[in-house]
Short mmCIF file of C-alpha atoms (C1' of nucleotides) in Angstrom, two decimals:
data_model
loop_
_atom_site.label_atom_id
_atom_site.label_comp_id
_atom_site.label_asym_id
_atom_site.label_seq_id
_atom_site.Cartn_x
_atom_site.Cartn_y
_atom_site.Cartn_z
CA UNK V 1475 -41.97 -11.42 -1.85
CA UNK V 1476 -38.63 -10.92 -0.19
CA UNK V 1477 -36.19 -12.23 -2.75
CA UNK V 1478 -33.31 -11.76 -0.37
CA UNK V 1479 -32.25 -8.87 -2.57
CA UNK V 1480 -28.66 -8.00 -1.76
CA UNK V 1481 -28.26 -10.75 0.79
CA UNK V 1482 -28.67 -13.45 -1.79
CA UNK V 1483 -25.83 -12.36 -4.00
CA UNK V 1484 -23.18 -11.91 -1.36
CA UNK V 1485 -20.58 -14.66 -1.40
CA UNK V 1486 -20.10 -14.54 2.35
CA UNK V 1487 -23.58 -15.96 2.86
CA UNK V 1488 -23.31 -18.59 0.16
CA UNK V 1489 -23.53 -21.66 2.37
CA UNK V 1490 -26.72 -20.53 4.03
CA UNK V 1491 -30.17 -21.86 3.16
CA UNK V 1492 -33.26 -19.85 2.36
CA UNK V 1493 -34.75 -19.59 5.86
CA UNK V 1494 -31.46 -18.34 7.24
CA UNK V 1495 -31.23 -15.81 4.45
CA UNK V 1496 -34.71 -14.66 5.43
CA UNK V 1497 -33.49 -14.05 8.95
CA UNK V 1498 -30.55 -12.02 7.68
CA UNK V 1499 -32.73 -10.10 5.28
CA UNK V 1500 -34.88 -9.05 8.19
CA UNK V 1501 -32.00 -7.39 10.05
CA UNK V 1502 -30.56 -5.63 7.04
CA UNK V 1503 -31.18 -2.00 6.18
CA UNK V 1504 -31.41 -0.77 2.62
CA UNK V 1505 -30.00 2.44 1.25
CA UNK V 1506 -29.83 4.10 -2.12
CA UNK V 1507 -27.34 6.69 -3.31
CA UNK V 1508 -27.10 8.87 -6.40
CA UNK V 1509 -23.88 9.16 -8.36
CA UNK V 1510 -21.55 11.45 -6.47
CA UNK V 1511 -23.22 10.94 -3.10
CA UNK V 1512 -21.22 10.08 -0.02
CA UNK V 1513 -21.88 6.57 1.26
CA UNK V 1514 -19.70 6.99 4.35
CA UNK V 1515 -17.05 9.33 5.68
CA UNK V 1516 -13.86 8.99 7.62
CA UNK V 1517 -14.54 9.48 11.32
CA UNK V 1518 -17.97 7.92 11.01
CA UNK V 1519 -18.54 5.42 13.75
CA UNK V 1520 -17.68 2.01 12.42
CA UNK V 1521 -20.72 0.19 13.62
CA UNK V 1522 -21.87 -1.57 10.52
CA UNK V 1523 -20.88 -3.81 7.70
CA UNK V 1524 -21.82 -2.55 4.24
CA UNK V 1525 -22.81 -4.68 1.29
CA UNK V 1526 -22.97 -3.23 -2.20
CA UNK V 1527 -25.93 -4.85 -3.92
CA UNK V 1528 -25.83 -2.79 -7.10
CA UNK V 1529 -23.72 -0.01 -8.54
CA UNK V 1530 -20.20 1.04 -7.75
CA UNK V 1531 -18.53 2.69 -4.76
CA UNK V 1532 -15.05 4.16 -4.68
CA UNK V 1533 -13.26 3.90 -1.35
CA UNK V 1534 -10.49 6.41 -0.78
CA UNK V 1535 -8.38 8.04 1.90
CA UNK V 1536 -7.11 11.56 2.27
CA UNK V 1537 -3.44 12.10 3.09
CA UNK V 1538 -2.26 14.83 5.45
CA UNK V 1539 -1.49 17.07 2.48
CA UNK V 1540 -5.03 16.67 1.17
CA UNK V 1541 -4.21 14.36 -1.70
CA UNK V 1542 -6.60 11.53 -2.38
CA UNK V 1543 -5.75 7.85 -2.63
CA UNK V 1544 -8.21 5.44 -4.19
CA UNK V 1545 -8.01 2.12 -2.39
CA UNK V 1546 -10.86 -0.03 -3.64
CA UNK V 1547 -13.60 0.01 -6.21
CA UNK V 1548 -16.50 -1.90 -4.70
CA UNK V 1549 -18.80 -3.68 -7.13
CA UNK V 1550 -22.02 -5.55 -6.69
CA UNK V 1551 -21.49 -8.24 -4.05
CA UNK V 1552 -18.49 -6.58 -2.41
CA UNK V 1553 -18.45 -5.75 1.27
CA UNK V 1554 -16.71 -3.10 3.30
CA UNK V 1555 -16.36 -2.09 6.91
CA UNK V 1556 -13.92 -4.74 8.01
CA UNK V 1557 -12.97 -2.82 11.08
CA UNK V 1558 -16.65 -2.94 12.00
CA UNK V 1559 -15.58 -6.10 13.75
CA UNK V 1560 -13.62 -4.30 16.45
CA UNK V 1561 -14.99 -2.10 19.09
CA UNK V 1562 -14.17 1.57 19.21
CA UNK V 1563 -12.74 1.88 15.75
CA UNK V 1564 -13.47 4.73 13.39
CA UNK V 1565 -13.38 4.75 9.66
CA UNK V 1566 -10.26 6.10 8.05
CA UNK V 1567 -11.63 6.17 4.53
CA UNK V 1568 -14.42 7.70 2.48
CA UNK V 1569 -16.95 5.97 0.28
CA UNK V 1570 -18.58 7.66 -2.68
CA UNK V 1571 -21.08 6.25 -5.15
CA UNK V 1572 -19.84 6.59 -8.74
CA UNK V 1573 -23.19 5.56 -10.25
CA UNK V 1574 -26.64 5.08 -8.74
CA UNK V 1575 -25.98 2.50 -6.06
CA UNK V 1576 -27.84 0.22 -3.66
CA UNK V 1577 -26.26 -0.66 -0.36
CA UNK V 1578 -27.35 -2.88 2.52
CA UNK V 1579 -25.98 -2.51 6.01
CA UNK V 1580 -25.87 -4.76 9.05
CA UNK V 1581 -25.22 -3.53 12.57
CA UNK V 1582 -22.03 -4.70 14.16
CA UNK V 1583 -23.66 -6.64 16.99
CA UNK V 1584 -26.01 -8.34 14.57
CA UNK V 1585 -23.19 -9.36 12.31
CA UNK V 1586 -21.06 -10.64 15.15
CA UNK V 1587 -24.02 -12.69 16.26
CA UNK V 1588 -24.35 -14.14 12.76
CA UNK V 1589 -20.69 -15.06 12.71
CA UNK V 1590 -20.96 -16.88 16.01
CA UNK V 1591 -24.04 -18.71 14.87
CA UNK V 1592 -22.78 -19.61 11.41
CA UNK V 1593 -19.01 -20.12 11.48
CA UNK V 1594 -18.90 -20.44 7.70
CA UNK V 1595 -19.55 -16.71 7.53
CA UNK V 1596 -16.38 -15.93 9.46
CA UNK V 1597 -14.38 -18.11 7.18
CA UNK V 1598 -15.85 -16.48 4.11
CA UNK V 1599 -15.06 -13.06 5.50
CA UNK V 1600 -11.52 -14.23 6.18
CA UNK V 1601 -11.25 -15.14 2.53
CA UNK V 1602 -12.41 -11.69 1.49
CA UNK V 1603 -9.91 -10.07 3.83
CA UNK V 1604 -7.11 -12.29 2.67
CA UNK V 1605 -7.71 -11.36 -0.94
CA UNK V 1606 -7.92 -7.71 -0.08
CA UNK V 1607 -4.69 -7.92 1.89
CA UNK V 1608 -2.97 -9.58 -1.03
CA UNK V 1609 -4.21 -6.89 -3.38
CA UNK V 1610 -3.11 -4.08 -1.07
CA UNK V 1611 0.30 -5.64 -0.59
CA UNK V 1612 0.82 -5.64 -4.32
CA UNK V 1613 -0.46 -2.10 -4.62
CA UNK V 1614 1.88 -0.90 -1.88
CA UNK V 1615 4.85 -2.61 -3.46
CA UNK V 1616 4.16 -1.29 -6.89
CA UNK V 1617 3.52 2.32 -5.90
CA UNK V 1618 6.60 2.32 -3.70
CA UNK V 1619 9.02 0.71 -6.09
CA UNK V 1620 7.88 1.04 -9.69
CA UNK V 1621 7.59 3.99 -12.04
CA UNK V 1622 4.27 5.49 -13.00
CA UNK V 1623 4.80 4.15 -16.50
CA UNK V 1624 5.23 0.59 -15.23
CA UNK V 1625 2.20 0.88 -12.95
CA UNK V 1626 0.01 2.18 -15.74
CA UNK V 1627 1.20 -0.53 -18.11
CA UNK V 1628 0.41 -3.12 -15.48
CA UNK V 1629 -3.01 -1.67 -14.85
CA UNK V 1630 -3.87 -1.73 -18.56
CA UNK V 1631 -2.77 -5.31 -19.11
CA UNK V 1632 -4.41 -6.54 -15.93
CA UNK V 1633 -7.67 -4.85 -16.78
CA UNK V 1634 -7.58 -6.31 -20.27
CA UNK V 1635 -6.82 -9.74 -18.87
CA UNK V 1636 -9.64 -9.63 -16.35
CA UNK V 1637 -12.11 -8.54 -19.04
CA UNK V 1638 -10.78 -11.14 -21.43
CA UNK V 1639 -10.40 -8.68 -24.29
CA UNK V 1640 -7.76 -6.33 -25.58
CA UNK V 1641 -10.19 -3.52 -26.31
CA UNK V 1642 -11.99 -2.01 -23.35
CA UNK V 1643 -13.28 1.21 -21.89
CA UNK V 1644 -11.43 2.63 -18.89
CA UNK V 1645 -13.79 2.06 -15.96
CA UNK V 1646 -12.71 5.26 -14.22
CA UNK V 1647 -12.20 8.91 -14.97
CA UNK V 1648 -8.55 9.82 -15.38
CA UNK V 1649 -8.71 11.74 -12.14
CA UNK V 1650 -9.81 8.63 -10.23
CA UNK V 1651 -7.42 6.40 -12.10
CA UNK V 1652 -4.68 8.83 -11.15
CA UNK V 1653 -5.50 8.64 -7.45
CA UNK V 1654 -5.55 4.87 -7.76
CA UNK V 1655 -2.14 4.69 -9.40
CA UNK V 1656 -0.64 7.38 -7.20
CA UNK V 1657 -0.08 9.96 -9.93
CA UNK V 1658 -1.90 12.81 -11.71
CA UNK V 1659 -4.31 12.98 -14.67
CA UNK V 1660 -1.75 14.95 -16.66
CA UNK V 1661 0.88 12.25 -16.31
CA UNK V 1662 -1.60 9.56 -17.34
CA UNK V 1663 -2.48 11.49 -20.46
CA UNK V 1664 1.16 11.85 -21.35
CA UNK V 1665 2.01 8.22 -20.74
CA UNK V 1666 -0.92 6.99 -22.80
CA UNK V 1667 0.14 9.26 -25.65
CA UNK V 1668 3.63 7.85 -25.35
CA UNK V 1669 2.39 4.24 -25.42
CA UNK V 1670 0.39 5.09 -28.52
CA UNK V 1671 3.38 6.67 -30.26
CA UNK V 1672 5.30 3.48 -29.53
CA UNK V 1673 2.51 1.49 -31.13
CA UNK V 1674 1.78 -0.40 -27.91
CA UNK V 1675 -1.82 0.77 -27.64
CA UNK V 1676 -4.43 2.62 -29.68
CA UNK V 1677 -6.70 5.21 -28.08
CA UNK V 1678 -10.21 5.22 -29.45
CA UNK V 1679 -13.27 7.35 -28.78
CA UNK V 1680 -14.71 7.57 -25.30
CA UNK V 1681 -11.94 6.35 -23.00
CA UNK V 1682 -11.67 3.18 -25.04
CA UNK V 1683 -8.26 1.62 -25.35
CA UNK V 1684 -6.97 -1.17 -27.49
CA UNK V 1685 -3.86 -3.01 -26.44
CA UNK V 1686 -1.68 -3.94 -29.37
CA UNK V 1687 1.29 -5.50 -27.66
CA UNK V 1688 0.76 -6.56 -24.06
CA UNK V 1689 4.14 -8.25 -23.75
CA UNK V 1690 6.04 -5.19 -24.87
CA UNK V 1691 3.84 -2.98 -22.71
CA UNK V 1692 4.86 -4.87 -19.60
CA UNK V 1693 8.49 -4.15 -20.32
CA UNK V 1694 7.80 -0.45 -19.81
CA UNK V 1695 10.03 0.88 -17.11
CA UNK D 1241 6.48 -30.06 30.88
CA UNK D 1242 4.71 -28.56 27.88
CA UNK D 1243 4.29 -24.95 28.81
CA UNK D 1244 2.38 -24.28 25.60
CA UNK D 1245 5.45 -22.39 24.44
CA UNK D 1246 4.45 -20.20 21.49
CA UNK D 1247 0.82 -21.20 21.60
CA UNK D 1248 0.31 -19.62 24.97
CA UNK D 1249 1.39 -16.16 23.98
CA UNK D 1250 -0.59 -15.83 20.80
CA UNK D 1251 -3.55 -13.50 21.15
CA UNK D 1252 -5.65 -15.48 18.71
CA UNK D 1253 -5.87 -18.35 21.21
CA UNK D 1254 -6.51 -16.18 24.21
CA UNK D 1255 -10.01 -17.38 25.05
CA UNK D 1256 -8.97 -21.02 25.14
CA UNK D 1257 -8.35 -23.00 28.32
CA UNK D 1258 -5.33 -25.10 29.17
CA UNK D 1259 -6.53 -28.48 27.87
CA UNK D 1260 -7.42 -26.95 24.52
CA UNK D 1261 -4.04 -25.27 24.35
CA UNK D 1262 -2.51 -28.69 24.95
CA UNK D 1263 -4.36 -30.01 21.94
CA UNK D 1264 -3.11 -27.18 19.80
CA UNK D 1265 0.41 -27.55 21.08
CA UNK D 1266 0.37 -31.14 19.96
CA UNK D 1267 -0.36 -30.26 16.32
CA UNK D 1268 2.17 -27.44 16.12
CA UNK D 1269 5.63 -27.76 14.64
CA UNK D 1270 8.58 -25.81 15.97
CA UNK D 1271 11.33 -24.20 13.94
CA UNK D 1272 14.38 -22.13 14.69
CA UNK D 1273 16.16 -19.71 12.38
CA UNK D 1274 19.43 -17.82 12.61
CA UNK D 1275 19.63 -14.14 11.79
CA UNK D 1276 19.59 -13.76 8.03
CA UNK D 1277 17.95 -17.10 7.37
CA UNK D 1278 14.93 -17.41 5.10
CA UNK D 1279 11.76 -18.37 6.95
CA UNK D 1280 9.68 -18.67 3.79
CA UNK D 1281 9.88 -17.69 0.13
CA UNK D 1282 7.49 -16.40 -2.46
CA UNK D 1283 6.10 -19.31 -4.45
CA UNK D 1284 6.21 -21.60 -1.45
CA UNK D 1285 3.00 -23.50 -1.08
CA UNK D 1286 0.82 -21.67 1.37
CA UNK D 1287 -0.22 -24.58 3.46
CA UNK D 1288 0.47 -23.34 6.93
CA UNK D 1289 -0.06 -20.58 9.37
CA UNK D 1290 3.11 -19.27 11.02
CA UNK D 1291 3.38 -17.94 14.54
CA UNK D 1292 6.46 -16.04 15.66
CA UNK D 1293 7.13 -17.07 19.23
CA UNK D 1294 10.42 -15.23 19.69
CA UNK D 1295 12.63 -12.99 17.57
CA UNK D 1296 11.80 -10.86 14.57
CA UNK D 1297 10.89 -11.61 10.97
CA UNK D 1298 10.80 -9.13 8.12
CA UNK D 1299 8.21 -9.81 5.45
CA UNK D 1300 8.88 -8.27 2.07
CA UNK D 1301 8.00 -8.48 -1.61
CA UNK D 1302 10.09 -8.08 -4.71
CA UNK D 1303 8.85 -5.82 -7.47
CA UNK D 1304 9.29 -6.65 -11.15
CA UNK D 1305 12.36 -4.42 -11.30
CA UNK D 1306 13.95 -6.29 -8.40
CA UNK D 1307 13.42 -3.62 -5.77
CA UNK D 1308 12.40 -4.77 -2.35
CA UNK D 1309 9.40 -3.58 -0.34
CA UNK D 1310 9.21 -4.28 3.37
CA UNK D 1311 5.60 -4.92 4.34
CA UNK D 1312 5.59 -6.11 7.93
CA UNK D 1313 7.95 -6.62 10.80
CA UNK D 1314 6.64 -9.61 12.74
CA UNK D 1315 7.36 -9.68 16.46
CA UNK D 1316 6.78 -12.25 19.12
CA UNK D 1317 3.10 -13.22 19.06
CA UNK D 1318 2.48 -12.11 15.49
CA UNK D 1319 1.11 -14.46 12.88
CA UNK D 1320 1.48 -14.67 9.13
CA UNK D 1321 0.18 -16.77 6.31
CA UNK D 1322 -3.27 -15.29 6.04
CA UNK D 1323 -3.78 -16.70 2.62
CA UNK D 1324 -3.14 -20.09 4.18
CA UNK D 1325 -6.86 -20.03 4.60
CA UNK D 1326 -7.60 -20.40 0.91
CA UNK D 1327 -6.88 -23.36 -1.20
CA UNK D 1328 -4.40 -23.17 -4.03
CA UNK D 1329 -2.79 -19.92 -3.11
CA UNK D 1330 0.92 -19.29 -3.20
CA UNK D 1331 2.95 -16.87 -1.19
CA UNK D 1332 3.80 -13.59 -2.81
CA UNK D 1333 6.22 -12.46 -0.14
CA UNK D 1334 9.45 -13.48 1.54
CA UNK D 1335 10.16 -13.89 5.23
CA UNK D 1336 13.61 -13.45 6.69
CA UNK D 1337 14.70 -13.68 10.32
CA UNK D 1338 16.48 -10.53 11.45
CA UNK D 1339 17.64 -12.04 14.73
CA UNK D 1340 17.63 -15.62 16.05
CA UNK D 1341 13.96 -16.52 15.83
CA UNK D 1342 11.55 -19.23 16.93
CA UNK D 1343 8.53 -19.99 14.80
CA UNK D 1344 5.65 -22.41 15.17
CA UNK D 1345 3.57 -23.59 12.26
CA UNK D 1346 0.17 -25.18 11.93
CA UNK D 1347 -1.01 -27.01 8.83
CA UNK D 1348 -3.88 -25.44 6.96
CA UNK D 1349 -6.33 -28.27 7.50
CA UNK D 1350 -5.53 -28.38 11.18
CA UNK D 1351 -6.03 -24.67 11.55
CA UNK D 1352 -9.29 -24.67 9.63
CA UNK D 1353 -10.47 -27.44 11.91
CA UNK D 1354 -9.58 -25.34 14.93
CA UNK D 1355 -11.50 -22.39 13.57
CA UNK D 1356 -14.60 -24.47 13.03
CA UNK D 1357 -14.34 -25.95 16.49
CA UNK D 1358 -13.59 -22.69 18.30
CA UNK D 1359 -15.29 -19.78 16.55
CA UNK D 1360 -13.51 -17.30 18.79
CA UNK D 1361 -10.34 -18.08 16.89
CA UNK D 1362 -11.86 -16.93 13.60
CA UNK D 1363 -12.97 -13.72 15.16
CA UNK D 1364 -9.55 -13.10 16.65
CA UNK D 1365 -7.95 -13.73 13.28
CA UNK D 1366 -10.40 -11.31 11.73
CA UNK D 1367 -9.22 -8.71 14.20
CA UNK D 1368 -5.62 -9.32 13.23
CA UNK D 1369 -6.47 -9.02 9.56
CA UNK D 1370 -8.51 -5.91 10.09
CA UNK D 1371 -5.63 -4.18 11.83
CA UNK D 1372 -3.22 -5.27 9.16
CA UNK D 1373 -5.54 -4.00 6.45
CA UNK D 1374 -5.82 -0.66 8.18
CA UNK D 1375 -2.06 -0.43 8.49
CA UNK D 1376 -1.52 -1.30 4.83
CA UNK D 1377 -4.14 1.18 3.71
CA UNK D 1378 -2.29 3.91 5.54
CA UNK D 1379 1.03 2.75 4.16
CA UNK D 1380 -0.32 2.73 0.60
CA UNK D 1381 -1.80 6.18 0.97
CA UNK D 1382 1.30 7.67 2.45
CA UNK D 1383 3.78 6.19 -0.04
CA UNK D 1384 1.55 7.20 -2.93
CA UNK D 1385 0.79 10.73 -1.86
CA UNK D 1386 3.34 12.07 0.60
CA UNK D 1387 6.99 13.04 0.23
CA UNK D 1388 9.78 10.90 1.61
CA UNK D 1389 10.47 13.62 4.12
CA UNK D 1390 6.89 13.52 5.44
CA UNK D 1391 6.90 9.72 5.60
CA UNK D 1392 10.15 9.64 7.51
CA UNK D 1393 8.95 12.31 9.92
CA UNK D 1394 5.79 10.31 10.49
CA UNK D 1395 7.72 7.14 11.06
CA UNK D 1396 9.96 8.79 13.64
CA UNK D 1397 7.14 10.34 15.61
CA UNK D 1398 5.02 7.20 15.48
CA UNK D 1399 7.89 5.04 16.63
CA UNK D 1400 8.62 7.43 19.48
CA UNK D 1401 4.96 7.49 20.44
CA UNK D 1402 4.63 3.73 20.45
CA UNK D 1403 7.75 3.37 22.60
CA UNK D 1404 6.60 6.16 24.87
CA UNK D 1405 9.93 7.99 24.73
CA UNK D 1406 11.56 10.60 22.56
CA UNK D 1407 14.94 8.89 22.51
CA UNK D 1408 15.10 5.50 20.86
CA UNK D 1409 17.21 3.27 18.69
CA UNK D 1410 16.05 2.69 15.12
CA UNK D 1411 14.83 -0.91 15.08
CA UNK D 1412 15.99 -1.47 11.51
CA UNK D 1413 19.03 -0.97 9.36
CA UNK D 1414 18.71 2.03 7.07
CA UNK D 1415 18.50 -0.32 4.14
CA UNK D 1416 15.45 -2.04 5.59
CA UNK D 1417 13.94 1.20 6.78
CA UNK D 1418 14.37 2.48 3.24
CA UNK D 1419 12.49 -0.45 1.73
CA UNK D 1420 9.77 0.07 4.30
CA UNK D 1421 9.36 3.77 3.50
CA UNK D 1422 9.75 3.29 -0.23
CA UNK D 1423 13.02 5.15 -0.62
CA UNK D 1424 16.80 4.58 -0.44
CA UNK D 1425 19.34 4.54 2.40
CA UNK D 1426 21.09 7.57 0.90
CA UNK D 1427 17.93 9.64 1.01
CA UNK D 1428 17.23 8.66 4.61
CA UNK D 1429 20.73 9.74 5.62
CA UNK D 1430 20.25 13.07 3.94
CA UNK D 1431 16.82 13.70 5.43
CA UNK D 1432 17.99 12.84 8.93
CA UNK D 1433 20.92 15.20 8.55
CA UNK D 1434 18.51 17.88 7.42
CA UNK D 1435 16.19 17.31 10.38
CA UNK D 1436 19.19 17.61 12.66
CA UNK D 1437 20.33 20.85 11.05
CA UNK D 1438 16.84 22.21 11.62
CA UNK D 1439 17.11 21.24 15.27
CA UNK D 1440 14.16 18.86 15.04
CA UNK D 1441 16.12 15.77 16.07
CA UNK D 1442 19.54 14.82 17.45
CA UNK D 1443 21.43 11.81 16.13
CA UNK D 1444 23.36 9.93 18.76
CA UNK D 1445 25.67 6.93 18.66
CA UNK D 1446 24.42 3.60 17.33
CA UNK D 1447 21.31 4.46 15.33
CA UNK D 1448 19.89 6.28 18.34
CA UNK D 1449 17.71 9.28 17.68
CA UNK D 1450 16.29 11.88 19.97
CA UNK D 1451 13.26 13.82 18.87
CA UNK D 1452 13.39 17.43 19.94
CA UNK D 1453 10.25 18.82 18.37
CA UNK D 1454 7.68 16.27 17.29
CA UNK D 1455 5.06 18.88 16.39
CA UNK D 1456 7.39 20.73 14.07
CA UNK D 1457 8.66 17.46 12.64
CA UNK D 1458 5.17 16.51 11.53
CA UNK D 1459 4.90 19.69 9.53
CA UNK D 1460 7.70 18.45 7.29
CA UNK D 1461 6.52 18.35 3.72
"C1'" DT P 1015 43.09 -5.96 19.11
"C1'" DT P 1016 43.20 -6.05 14.46
"C1'" DA P 1017 41.62 -7.03 9.91
"C1'" DA P 1018 37.84 -7.65 6.85
"C1'" DA P 1019 33.16 -6.88 5.71
"C1'" DA P 1020 29.04 -4.40 5.97
"C1'" DA P 1021 26.61 -0.22 6.52
"C1'" DA P 1022 26.28 4.62 6.35
"C1'" DT P 1023 27.50 9.13 4.63
"C1'" DT P 1024 28.37 12.64 1.32
"C1'" DG P 1025 28.84 14.72 -3.28
"C1'" DA P 1026 27.66 15.22 -8.17
"C1'" DC P 1027 24.45 14.54 -11.58
"C1'" DC P 1028 20.07 14.28 -13.85
"C1'" DG P 1029 15.60 12.31 -15.12
"C1'" DC P 1030 10.94 11.52 -13.71
"C1'" DC P 1031 6.96 13.55 -12.79
"C1'" DG P 1032 4.27 17.06 -10.16
"C1'" DT P 1033 2.53 21.84 -10.68
"C1'" DC P 1034 0.56 25.64 -12.99
"C1'" DA P 1035 -1.78 27.43 -16.88
"C1'" DA P 1036 -4.19 27.64 -21.23
"C1'" DG P 1037 -6.79 25.52 -24.70
"C1'" DA P 1038 -9.46 21.56 -26.61
"C1'" DA P 1039 -12.68 18.05 -26.14
"C1'" DA P 1040 -16.39 15.64 -24.11
"C1'" DC P 1041 -20.23 15.38 -21.42
"C1'" DT P 1042 -24.79 17.31 -19.39
"C1'" DA P 1043 -28.96 19.52 -19.34
"C1'" DA P 1044 -32.35 22.58 -21.03
"C1'" DT A 1176 -29.29 21.88 -30.88
"C1'" DT A 1177 -26.75 25.19 -27.79
"C1'" DA A 1178 -24.71 26.82 -23.61
"C1'" DG A 1179 -22.28 25.59 -19.65
"C1'" DT A 1180 -19.61 22.61 -17.06
"C1'" DT A 1181 -16.49 19.11 -16.37
"C1'" DT A 1182 -12.77 16.49 -18.07
"C1'" DC A 1183 -8.79 15.94 -20.81
"C1'" DT A 1184 -4.66 17.37 -23.22
"C1'" DT A 1185 -0.43 19.73 -24.06
"C1'" DG A 1186 3.43 22.85 -22.97
"C1'" DA A 1187 6.89 24.94 -19.90
"C1'" DC A 1188 9.31 24.63 -15.80
"C1'" DG A 1189 11.62 23.04 -11.71
"C1'" DG A 1190 12.40 20.24 -7.64
"C1'" DC A 1191 12.49 15.87 -5.34
"C1'" DG A 1192 14.84 12.08 -4.90
"C1'" DG A 1193 17.14 8.05 -7.34
"C1'" DT A 1194 21.74 6.42 -9.06
"C1'" DC A 1195 26.60 5.93 -9.10
"C1'" DA A 1196 30.86 6.42 -6.83
"C1'" DA A 1197 34.20 7.45 -3.24
"C1'" DT A 1198 35.07 7.82 1.64
"C1'" DT A 1199 34.11 7.13 6.36
"C1'" DT A 1200 32.10 4.75 10.09
"C1'" DT A 1201 30.37 0.79 12.31
"C1'" DT A 1202 29.98 -3.97 12.92
"C1'" DT A 1203 31.64 -8.57 12.73
"C1'" DA A 1204 34.81 -12.09 13.28
"C1'" DA A 1205 39.17 -14.03 13.97
#
DNA sequence: TTAAAAAATTGACCGCCGTCAAGAAACTAA
DNA sequence: TTAGTTTCTTGACGGCGGTCAATTTTTTAA
């Protein structure tokens, strides 16, 4: 009966065979969250690794002045809780389900045991971390050095490229997109209007955007 | 004769005994750089892990508009080249020695072999990555949501706290500090002058700063 | 010690974009 | 559908901080 549910689809366990997946499945806990529900909070004890098996979770931090910064958008198969690997760490970020979401969790000691037993897991987790580091490095550089217009243009072309189409629906509300790009919903509205006036994009119904000239868009300063 | 040089002082090898360190030492290459020299460049093949055994290396990226973003300041014992763990990745950042610096490097295949043979290494590397991720998350949040004044105030108090003193010399030129905080040298000069006028700090000779009121400083908006 | 180069400071200017507010549009749920 | 709520848009305004330029200070090197 156990179809390994979330465990099966997580890349970090990909080298493992069925009986080992059974073992893991038996130490995993399952959770379900409604859209808008809190999956975890800053200051929670960091004693578990989380695996998103279905749905979408936004991970964000709060700055001292109360402003929100969206860091990651976890999709099915993504993991979080990296610092779960140290002792005595606390979370510094919040997780919130954006749609109905299924999550599995593994206790820290259990996961550390798995890593010692199956070294391929550690190496897979290192890969995940490395990619996340690379992404964050780029995000830091671009928010610190480029204009909002350039960041938005980049976001649009990258999203289009990753979806392999030039017409797509924005996967986030403008408020969330704003906290991701380090700006405000008002500014995003204005910039999109500006891009449209320049003929670079076309805004269609329901957050749908068509990119008309990706090359020119990327020249936005 | 071999005193394990750099290998000995690197936390990621801390659980290993002397004969194992000898093995590692034998597969390591040693390099020396003068102040100002390039340690690595973006677009270099990412086929090795680097270990700083002495000196200081600044790691930075270039944005599309040519502006520089300082990401890390590697000290003795720090490692870099995380993405060395994937295949077919290229560097996205530059490394430059700020003072005369010794670096050891290990080829990717060699290091992956070590990780498989000694799982404690993987877990130590995971710790390093986790801390770096946490640091970058904070940096992203603060550059995206807080004012330059608040970021500078934070930097000063954190530096003082980590050095356990309220009088210290800035470890970076204003130009580098500016690229770290996502601003310009001119703005840093002005903000420091302002802090001094408010009595929060005192600027002394040779980049030395004394913090007079850390609590008040942190309230800077 | 002195000259040259690099770094830092200060002033003037101004544009980007954040804030506040009001109205329109788009969802959501009976 | 209709009412209510949330989200989005648009306008007006102003301040933070980036840029350019000139001067001073510090560092480097001869």
